Amino acid sequence: MNIKEAKNEIRSAILAYFTRNEFGEYIIPIERQRPLFLMGPPGIGKTAIMEQVAQELGVGLVSYSMSHHTRQSALGLPFITTKVYNGKEYNVSEYTMSEIIASVYDMIEDTGLKEGILFLDEVNCVAETLAPAMLQFLQYKTFGRHQVPYGWIVVTAGNPPEYNNSVREMDIVTWDRLKRIDITPDYSVWKEYAVNIGVHPAITTYLDIKKDDFYQVESHANGKAFVTARGWVDLSSVIRIYEQRGFKVTENLIIQYLQEERIARDFAIYYELFNKYRADYQIDRILDGTMDSDVGLRAKQAGSDERLSLLGLLLDELSGQLQKVCFEEDALSELVPLLKETKGLIDGGLSAEDALKTQVDAVHAQIEVGKRASTLSPDRLHVLNRTIAILEEMQEPFRAGQTDAGDAFAAIKTDFSGRVAGLKEMAQQTGSRLSNLFKFCERMFGVDSNGDSREMTILVTELTLNSYSARFISRYGCDEYFEHDRQLLLSHRA
């Protein structure tokens, strides 16, 4: 199955394991809750989907790569204790608590989360001395004499033997105690994920053209050559930073992430061409509806690959603005209960500056707990940091003595109202740019026999897949989107 299907399977299994009866006991007893085993090639996104599942379910996540562990770190260290049997004293060997089990208890203590996921990667690549203990753990959820805490689900992962020479075969007895999920690469599913995390448009448009380059692992005389989903995501991040810093993105850089010479070379050539399109086309002016006529003429005459690249540039620019509107909306929503609490603190005699600082500290604490529990998504982290920034901006007039302390909350309320008005203006401007993008595609790319061009189909599809654009359109509307989406639905039914 693909990674999206696997995520749904994992989520459903964990929810099933967490289901309790009327007495508060798990319906599936702990000893019969089979650990999940995700079998799939490296870099496909197994760890990423576990983070997503934990965040969506609001449970803790503790992750370990078992290939880095020794028998001692997994089982604990031996020590001698004294016990009495039949009235006679004996020296007995016991073990300290496993580092892995202890980290779960630490998570519970730090975050208060009684339920969670213990994710162990590369469990079929453990050291020889650890292999027997690992098999025991998969069967009984214990390391030494210490069991995984009640309420914590075990999920494991590993690579097929063709990808990793260190893989150890597990016997049927062990497999019969696991819930195995086999995962295969699927570009169309990854593309949906890529759109939402903002993977660089040069990467997504390149892979739209050359889908076979998405995932490859090949053996050569001098070793393995490979390209993985993880490699594309990490390359995207470094390209974004290089562009921001003005550094040159070279083939030498690209091959550090795409470790297959032909694909790295082809993408490097495409990236240079992509940047030429970025320089030639007036992206901001297209979105503002003020582009020069010669730009429009070039777009009309462009080949399919150039059109795809141009559309990627336009969508990337617009997506950033749609995301900004969504983040600002979320931050202002986050502020509403905080400002109500602030008013109570001010009415109770606290200064406005200290009352706002109390809220800043509370949000910081929320971030720390979320990070510790791995329940904080990047989007949520951004929103909380933006909330802190606004609260600190609200403090400034009180620090500078520019606001009368007797009218403190009225000033805070006025500040908040101004930000709401600013959000409405930002949303209106972004909506106009979204409409201009549709108008540009209508004029430049024409229509096909179904009433829409290939570019328009891609535009509507990507706006639908992107959580920010889907949310923006749902809240603020876009007549052009709804019209073309309707035409696409009709053409699919025909």
Coordinates of C-alpha atoms in Angstrom, one line a residue:
M1 CA 0.0 0.0 0.0
N2 CA 1.1 3.6 -0.4
I3 CA 2.1 5.8 2.5
K4 CA -1.3 7.5 2.8
E5 CA -3.1 4.2 3.0
A6 CA -0.5 3.0 5.6
K7 CA -1.1 6.1 7.7
N8 CA -4.9 5.4 7.7
E9 CA -4.2 1.8 8.7
I10 CA -1.9 2.9 11.5
R11 CA -4.4 5.5 12.8
S12 CA -7.3 3.1 12.8
A13 CA -5.2 0.4 14.5
I14 CA -4.1 2.8 17.3
L15 CA -7.6 4.1 17.8
A16 CA -8.8 0.5 18.0
Y17 CA -6.1 -0.3 20.6
F18 CA -7.1 2.8 22.6
T19 CA -10.8 1.8 22.7
R20 CA -12.1 1.1 26.2
N21 CA -15.1 -0.7 27.6
E22 CA -17.6 0.8 30.1
F23 CA -15.2 0.0 32.9
G24 CA -12.3 1.9 31.4
E25 CA -10.3 -1.2 30.4
Y26 CA -8.9 -1.6 26.9
I27 CA -11.2 -3.9 24.9
I28 CA -8.2 -5.5 23.2
P29 CA -6.0 -6.5 26.1
I30 CA -2.4 -5.2 26.2
E31 CA -0.9 -8.6 25.6
R32 CA -3.0 -9.0 22.4
Q33 CA -2.3 -5.6 21.0
R34 CA 0.0 -6.6 18.2
P35 CA 2.9 -4.2 17.6
L36 CA 2.6 -2.6 14.2
F37 CA 5.5 -3.3 11.8
L38 CA 5.9 -0.9 8.9
M39 CA 8.0 -2.6 6.2
G40 CA 9.2 -0.3 3.5
P41 CA 12.2 1.2 1.6
P42 CA 14.3 3.9 3.3
G43 CA 13.3 7.5 3.1
I44 CA 9.7 6.8 2.2
G45 CA 8.2 8.7 5.1
K46 CA 7.6 6.1 7.8
T47 CA 8.8 8.4 10.6
A48 CA 7.0 11.4 9.2
I49 CA 3.6 9.6 9.3
M50 CA 4.1 8.5 12.9
E51 CA 4.7 12.1 13.8
Q52 CA 1.5 13.1 11.9
V53 CA -0.6 10.4 13.6
A54 CA 0.7 11.4 17.1
Q55 CA -0.1 15.0 16.4
E56 CA -3.6 14.3 15.0
L57 CA -4.5 12.0 17.9
G58 CA -3.0 14.2 20.6
V59 CA -0.9 11.4 22.1
G60 CA 2.8 11.2 23.0
L61 CA 5.5 9.9 20.7
V62 CA 8.9 8.5 21.6
S63 CA 11.1 7.5 18.7
Y64 CA 14.3 5.4 18.6
S65 CA 16.4 3.9 15.9
M66 CA 17.3 0.5 17.1
S67 CA 20.4 0.1 14.8
H68 CA 22.1 2.6 17.2
H69 CA 21.5 0.6 20.3
T70 CA 23.6 -2.0 22.2
R71 CA 22.2 -4.7 24.4
Q72 CA 23.1 -2.6 27.4
S73 CA 21.3 0.6 26.3
A74 CA 18.2 -1.3 25.4
L75 CA 18.0 -3.8 28.3
G76 CA 19.7 -1.7 31.0
L77 CA 22.9 -2.5 33.0
P78 CA 23.2 -5.5 35.3
F79 CA 23.6 -5.1 39.0
I80 CA 23.7 -7.5 42.0
T81 CA 20.8 -7.4 44.5
T82 CA 20.1 -9.6 47.5
K83 CA 16.9 -11.7 47.8
V84 CA 15.6 -14.3 50.3
Y85 CA 14.3 -17.6 49.1
N86 CA 13.0 -20.2 51.6
G87 CA 14.7 -18.3 54.4
K88 CA 18.1 -18.2 52.7
E89 CA 19.8 -15.1 51.3
Y90 CA 21.0 -15.1 47.7
N91 CA 22.8 -12.7 45.4
V92 CA 20.7 -12.2 42.2
S93 CA 21.5 -10.4 38.9
E94 CA 19.0 -7.8 37.9
Y95 CA 18.9 -5.0 35.3
T96 CA 18.4 -1.3 35.6
M97 CA 15.5 0.1 33.6
S98 CA 16.0 0.2 29.8
E99 CA 16.9 3.7 28.5
I100 CA 14.0 3.2 26.0
I101 CA 11.4 2.3 28.6
A102 CA 12.7 5.1 30.9
S103 CA 12.2 7.7 28.1
V104 CA 8.5 6.7 27.9
Y105 CA 8.1 7.3 31.6
D106 CA 10.0 10.6 31.3
M107 CA 7.5 11.6 28.6
I108 CA 4.6 10.8 30.8
E109 CA 6.0 12.7 33.7
D110 CA 6.9 15.8 31.6
T111 CA 3.7 16.0 29.6
G112 CA 1.0 14.2 31.5
L113 CA 0.1 12.2 28.4
K114 CA -0.9 8.7 29.7
E115 CA -1.3 7.3 26.1
G116 CA 1.2 7.4 23.4
I117 CA 3.2 5.6 20.7
L118 CA 6.7 4.0 21.2
F119 CA 8.1 4.0 17.7
L120 CA 11.2 1.8 17.1
D121 CA 12.8 2.1 13.7
E122 CA 15.1 -0.4 12.0
V123 CA 14.1 -3.2 14.4
N124 CA 15.2 -5.9 11.9
C125 CA 18.8 -4.4 11.8
V126 CA 19.7 -4.6 15.4
A127 CA 23.1 -5.8 16.6
E128 CA 23.6 -9.5 17.0
T129 CA 23.8 -9.3 20.8
L130 CA 20.5 -7.4 20.9
A131 CA 18.6 -9.6 18.5
P132 CA 17.2 -12.1 21.0
A133 CA 16.0 -9.3 23.3
M134 CA 14.4 -7.5 20.4
L135 CA 12.5 -10.7 19.5
Q136 CA 11.3 -11.0 23.1
F137 CA 10.3 -7.3 23.0
L138 CA 8.2 -7.7 19.9
Q139 CA 6.4 -10.7 21.5
Y140 CA 6.0 -9.4 25.1
K141 CA 6.6 -5.6 24.9
T142 CA 9.3 -5.9 27.6
F143 CA 13.0 -5.1 27.7
G144 CA 14.5 -7.2 30.5
R145 CA 11.9 -7.2 33.3
H146 CA 10.5 -3.8 32.4
Q147 CA 7.4 -3.5 30.3
V148 CA 6.2 -0.6 28.1
P149 CA 3.9 1.5 30.2
Y150 CA 0.1 0.8 30.2
G151 CA -1.6 2.9 27.5
W152 CA 1.5 3.0 25.1
I153 CA 1.2 1.4 21.7
V154 CA 4.3 -0.2 20.1
V155 CA 4.9 0.6 16.4
T156 CA 8.1 -0.6 14.7
A157 CA 9.6 -0.2 11.3
G158 CA 12.2 -1.8 9.1
N159 CA 13.6 -2.0 5.6
P160 CA 13.3 -5.0 3.2
P161 CA 16.6 -7.0 2.9
E162 CA 17.2 -5.7 -0.6
Y163 CA 17.8 -2.2 0.8
N164 CA 19.9 -3.0 3.8
N165 CA 22.6 -5.6 4.2
S166 CA 22.2 -5.6 8.0
V167 CA 18.6 -6.9 7.9
R168 CA 18.0 -10.0 10.0
E169 CA 15.3 -12.5 9.0
M170 CA 12.5 -12.9 11.6
D171 CA 10.9 -16.3 12.1
I172 CA 7.2 -17.1 11.6
V173 CA 6.6 -17.1 15.4
T174 CA 7.7 -13.5 15.6
W175 CA 5.8 -12.4 12.5
D176 CA 2.7 -14.1 13.8
R177 CA 2.7 -11.6 16.7
L178 CA 3.0 -8.5 14.6
K179 CA 0.6 -6.5 12.5
R180 CA 2.6 -6.1 9.3
I181 CA 2.0 -3.2 6.9
D182 CA 4.0 -3.1 3.6
I183 CA 4.6 0.3 2.1
T184 CA 5.6 1.1 -1.5
P185 CA 6.6 4.5 -3.0
D186 CA 3.8 6.4 -4.8
Y187 CA 4.5 9.8 -6.3
S188 CA 0.9 10.9 -6.6
V189 CA 0.4 10.4 -2.8
W190 CA 3.7 12.1 -2.0
K191 CA 2.8 15.1 -4.2
E192 CA -0.2 15.8 -1.9
Y193 CA 2.1 15.8 1.1
A194 CA 4.7 17.9 -0.8
V195 CA 2.1 20.6 -1.7
N196 CA 1.1 21.0 1.9
I197 CA 4.6 21.3 3.3
G198 CA 5.7 23.7 0.6
V199 CA 8.2 21.5 -1.3
H200 CA 10.1 23.8 -3.8
P201 CA 8.1 24.1 -7.0
A202 CA 11.2 23.2 -9.1
I203 CA 11.1 19.8 -7.5
T204 CA 7.3 19.1 -7.9
T205 CA 7.2 20.4 -11.4
Y206 CA 10.3 18.4 -12.4
L207 CA 8.7 15.2 -10.9
D208 CA 5.4 15.9 -12.6
I209 CA 7.4 15.6 -15.8
K210 CA 9.6 12.8 -14.7
K211 CA 7.7 10.7 -12.2
D212 CA 10.0 7.7 -12.5
D213 CA 12.8 9.8 -10.9
F214 CA 10.8 10.2 -7.7
Y215 CA 12.2 7.0 -6.0
Q216 CA 15.0 4.8 -7.2
V217 CA 17.5 2.4 -5.6
E218 CA 20.0 0.7 -7.9
S219 CA 23.1 -1.4 -7.3
H220 CA 26.2 -0.5 -9.2
A221 CA 29.8 -1.8 -9.2
N222 CA 30.9 1.1 -6.9
G223 CA 27.9 0.8 -4.5
K224 CA 24.2 1.8 -4.4
A225 CA 22.8 4.8 -6.2
F226 CA 19.5 6.0 -4.8
V227 CA 16.9 8.8 -4.7
T228 CA 14.3 8.8 -1.9
A229 CA 11.3 10.9 -0.9
R230 CA 13.3 12.1 2.1
G231 CA 16.1 13.2 -0.2
W232 CA 13.7 15.4 -2.2
V233 CA 12.2 17.0 0.9
D234 CA 15.6 17.7 2.4
L235 CA 16.9 19.1 -0.9
S236 CA 13.8 21.4 -1.1
S237 CA 14.7 22.8 2.4
V238 CA 18.3 23.5 1.5
I239 CA 17.3 25.1 -1.9
R240 CA 14.9 27.5 -0.1
I241 CA 17.7 28.6 2.3
Y242 CA 20.3 28.9 -0.5
E243 CA 17.9 31.1 -2.5
Q244 CA 17.2 33.2 0.6
R245 CA 20.9 33.6 1.3
G246 CA 21.9 34.2 -2.3
F247 CA 24.0 31.0 -2.6
K248 CA 24.3 29.2 -5.9
V249 CA 22.5 25.8 -6.1
T250 CA 24.9 23.6 -8.0
E251 CA 24.9 20.0 -9.3
N252 CA 27.5 19.3 -6.6
L253 CA 25.0 20.3 -3.9
I254 CA 22.1 18.4 -5.5
I255 CA 24.0 15.1 -5.7
Q256 CA 24.5 15.3 -2.0
Y257 CA 20.8 14.7 -1.6
L258 CA 19.9 12.9 -4.9
Q259 CA 22.6 10.2 -4.8
E260 CA 22.0 9.0 -8.4
E261 CA 24.2 10.8 -10.9
R262 CA 21.8 10.9 -13.8
I263 CA 18.8 12.2 -11.8
A264 CA 21.0 14.8 -10.0
R265 CA 22.4 16.0 -13.3
D266 CA 18.9 16.2 -15.0
F267 CA 17.4 18.1 -12.0
A268 CA 20.3 20.5 -12.0
I269 CA 19.7 21.3 -15.6
Y270 CA 16.0 21.7 -15.0
Y271 CA 16.6 23.9 -12.0
E272 CA 18.6 26.3 -14.1
L273 CA 15.8 26.5 -16.6
F274 CA 13.3 26.9 -13.9
N275 CA 15.2 29.9 -12.6
K276 CA 15.3 31.4 -16.1
Y277 CA 11.5 31.2 -16.1
R278 CA 11.4 32.9 -12.7
A279 CA 13.5 35.7 -14.1
D280 CA 11.7 36.1 -17.4
Y281 CA 8.1 36.0 -16.2
Q282 CA 6.7 38.7 -14.0
I283 CA 5.2 36.5 -11.3
D284 CA 4.0 39.4 -9.0
R285 CA 2.6 41.4 -11.9
I286 CA 0.7 38.3 -13.2
L287 CA -0.9 37.9 -9.8
D288 CA -1.6 41.6 -9.6
G289 CA -3.2 41.6 -13.0
T290 CA -0.7 44.1 -14.5
M291 CA 1.7 42.0 -16.6
D292 CA 3.2 43.2 -19.8
S293 CA 1.7 42.0 -23.1
D294 CA 4.9 40.3 -24.2
V295 CA 4.9 38.1 -21.1
G296 CA 1.4 37.0 -22.0
L297 CA 2.4 36.3 -25.6
R298 CA 5.3 34.2 -24.4
A299 CA 3.0 32.2 -22.0
K300 CA 0.6 31.5 -24.9
Q301 CA 3.4 30.2 -27.1
A302 CA 5.2 28.2 -24.3
G303 CA 5.6 24.5 -24.5
S304 CA 3.9 22.2 -22.0
D305 CA 7.0 21.9 -19.7
E306 CA 7.5 25.6 -19.6
R307 CA 3.8 26.2 -18.8
L308 CA 4.1 23.6 -16.0
S309 CA 7.1 25.4 -14.5
L310 CA 5.3 28.8 -14.8
L311 CA 2.3 27.4 -13.1
G312 CA 4.5 26.0 -10.3
L313 CA 6.1 29.5 -9.8
L314 CA 2.7 31.2 -9.6
L315 CA 1.2 28.6 -7.2
D316 CA 4.2 28.7 -5.0
E317 CA 4.0 32.5 -4.7
L318 CA 0.3 32.5 -4.0
S319 CA 0.5 29.5 -1.6
G320 CA 2.8 31.5 0.6
Q321 CA 0.2 34.3 0.8
L322 CA -2.7 31.9 1.4
Q323 CA -0.7 30.3 4.2
K324 CA 0.0 33.7 5.8
V325 CA -3.7 34.5 5.9
C326 CA -4.5 31.2 7.5
F327 CA -1.7 31.6 10.1
E328 CA -2.8 35.1 11.0
E329 CA -6.4 34.0 11.3
D330 CA -5.3 31.1 13.6
A331 CA -3.1 33.4 15.7
L332 CA -5.9 35.9 16.2
S333 CA -8.3 33.1 17.2
E334 CA -5.7 31.9 19.6
L335 CA -5.5 35.4 21.2
V336 CA -9.3 35.7 21.9
P337 CA -9.3 33.5 25.1
L338 CA -5.8 34.8 26.1
L339 CA -7.0 38.4 26.0
K340 CA -10.1 37.5 28.1
E341 CA -7.7 36.1 30.7
T342 CA -5.6 39.2 30.4
K343 CA -8.6 41.4 31.2
G344 CA -9.3 39.4 34.3
L345 CA -5.7 39.8 35.4
I346 CA -5.8 43.5 34.8
D347 CA -9.1 43.8 36.7
G348 CA -7.4 41.9 39.5
G349 CA -4.7 44.6 39.9
L350 CA -1.9 43.3 37.6
S351 CA -0.3 45.8 35.2
A352 CA -1.1 45.4 31.6
E353 CA 2.5 44.7 30.8
D354 CA 2.7 41.9 33.4
A355 CA -0.7 40.5 32.4
L356 CA 0.4 40.2 28.8
K357 CA 3.8 38.7 29.9
T358 CA 1.8 36.1 31.8
Q359 CA 0.1 35.0 28.6
V360 CA 3.5 35.0 26.7
D361 CA 4.9 32.7 29.3
A362 CA 1.9 30.4 29.1
V363 CA 2.2 30.0 25.3
H364 CA 5.9 29.4 25.7
A365 CA 5.1 26.6 28.2
Q366 CA 2.6 25.2 25.7
I367 CA 5.2 25.1 23.0
E368 CA 7.7 23.3 25.3
V369 CA 5.2 20.6 26.3
G370 CA 4.2 20.1 22.7
K371 CA 7.8 19.8 21.5
R372 CA 8.6 17.3 24.3
A373 CA 5.5 15.2 23.5
S374 CA 6.0 15.4 19.7
T375 CA 2.4 16.6 19.4
L376 CA 3.2 20.0 17.9
S377 CA 3.0 20.2 14.2
P378 CA 5.1 22.8 12.3
D379 CA 2.0 24.8 11.5
R380 CA 0.8 24.8 15.1
L381 CA 4.3 25.9 16.2
H382 CA 4.3 28.7 13.7
V383 CA 0.8 29.9 14.9
L384 CA 1.9 29.8 18.6
N385 CA 5.1 31.7 17.8
R386 CA 3.1 34.3 15.9
T387 CA 0.7 34.5 18.9
I388 CA 3.7 35.3 21.2
A389 CA 5.0 37.9 18.7
I390 CA 1.6 39.7 18.8
L391 CA 1.4 39.6 22.6
E392 CA 4.9 41.1 22.8
E393 CA 4.0 43.8 20.3
M394 CA 0.9 44.6 22.5
Q395 CA 3.3 45.0 25.4
E396 CA 5.4 47.7 23.7
P397 CA 3.2 50.7 24.3
F398 CA 3.0 49.9 28.0
R399 CA 6.8 49.4 28.3
A400 CA 7.3 52.8 26.6
G401 CA 4.7 54.5 28.8
Q402 CA 2.7 55.5 25.8
T403 CA -0.6 54.1 27.1
D404 CA -2.5 55.2 30.1
A405 CA -2.6 52.4 32.6
G406 CA -6.2 53.3 33.6
D407 CA -7.3 52.6 30.0
A408 CA -5.1 49.5 29.5
F409 CA -7.5 46.9 28.3
A410 CA -9.3 49.4 26.0
A411 CA -5.9 50.0 24.3
I412 CA -5.4 46.2 23.9
K413 CA -8.8 45.8 22.5
T414 CA -8.2 48.6 20.0
D415 CA -5.0 46.9 18.9
F416 CA -6.7 43.6 18.4
S417 CA -9.5 45.2 16.4
G418 CA -6.9 46.8 14.1
R419 CA -5.3 43.4 13.5
V420 CA -8.7 41.9 12.6
A421 CA -9.2 44.7 10.1
G422 CA -5.7 44.1 8.7
L423 CA -6.5 40.4 8.3
K424 CA -9.6 41.2 6.3
E425 CA -7.6 43.5 4.0
M426 CA -4.9 40.8 3.6
A427 CA -7.5 38.2 2.7
Q428 CA -9.2 40.6 0.2
Q429 CA -5.8 41.3 -1.5
T430 CA -5.0 37.5 -1.6
G431 CA -8.4 36.7 -3.0
S432 CA -7.9 39.2 -5.8
R433 CA -4.6 37.6 -6.7
L434 CA -6.2 34.2 -6.7
S435 CA -8.9 35.4 -9.1
N436 CA -6.1 37.0 -11.3
L437 CA -4.4 33.6 -11.5
F438 CA -7.5 32.0 -12.8
K439 CA -8.0 34.8 -15.3
F440 CA -4.4 34.5 -16.5
C441 CA -4.8 30.7 -17.1
E442 CA -8.1 31.3 -18.9
R443 CA -6.6 33.9 -21.3
M444 CA -3.2 32.3 -21.9
F445 CA -3.8 28.6 -21.9
G446 CA -7.3 28.3 -23.5
V447 CA -9.6 25.3 -23.1
D448 CA -9.7 21.7 -24.2
S449 CA -12.6 19.6 -25.4
N450 CA -13.8 19.3 -21.8
G451 CA -14.0 23.0 -21.4
D452 CA -10.7 23.4 -19.5
S453 CA -7.0 23.3 -20.3
R454 CA -4.5 20.9 -18.8
E455 CA -3.0 23.8 -16.9
M456 CA -6.4 24.7 -15.5
T457 CA -7.0 21.1 -14.4
I458 CA -3.6 21.2 -12.6
L459 CA -4.4 24.6 -11.0
V460 CA -7.8 23.4 -9.6
T461 CA -6.4 20.1 -8.4
E462 CA -3.4 21.7 -6.6
L463 CA -5.6 24.3 -4.9
T464 CA -7.9 21.5 -3.8
L465 CA -4.9 19.4 -2.4
N466 CA -3.3 22.4 -0.6
S467 CA -4.9 22.7 2.9
Y468 CA -4.2 26.5 3.0
S469 CA -5.9 27.2 -0.3
A470 CA -8.8 24.8 0.4
R471 CA -9.4 26.5 3.7
F472 CA -9.1 30.0 2.3
I473 CA -11.5 29.3 -0.6
S474 CA -13.9 27.6 1.8
R475 CA -13.9 30.7 4.1
Y476 CA -13.6 33.6 1.6
G477 CA -14.8 32.1 -1.6
C478 CA -13.5 32.2 -5.2
D479 CA -16.0 32.2 -8.0
E480 CA -13.5 31.2 -10.6
Y481 CA -12.4 28.2 -8.6
F482 CA -16.0 26.9 -8.0
E483 CA -16.8 27.3 -11.8
H484 CA -13.8 25.4 -13.0
D485 CA -14.1 22.8 -10.3
R486 CA -17.7 22.3 -11.4
Q487 CA -16.6 21.9 -15.0
L488 CA -14.0 19.3 -14.0
L489 CA -16.6 17.3 -12.1
L490 CA -18.9 17.4 -15.0
S491 CA -16.1 16.3 -17.4
H492 CA -15.2 13.3 -15.1
R493 CA -18.9 12.2 -15.1
A494 CA -19.2 12.4 -18.8

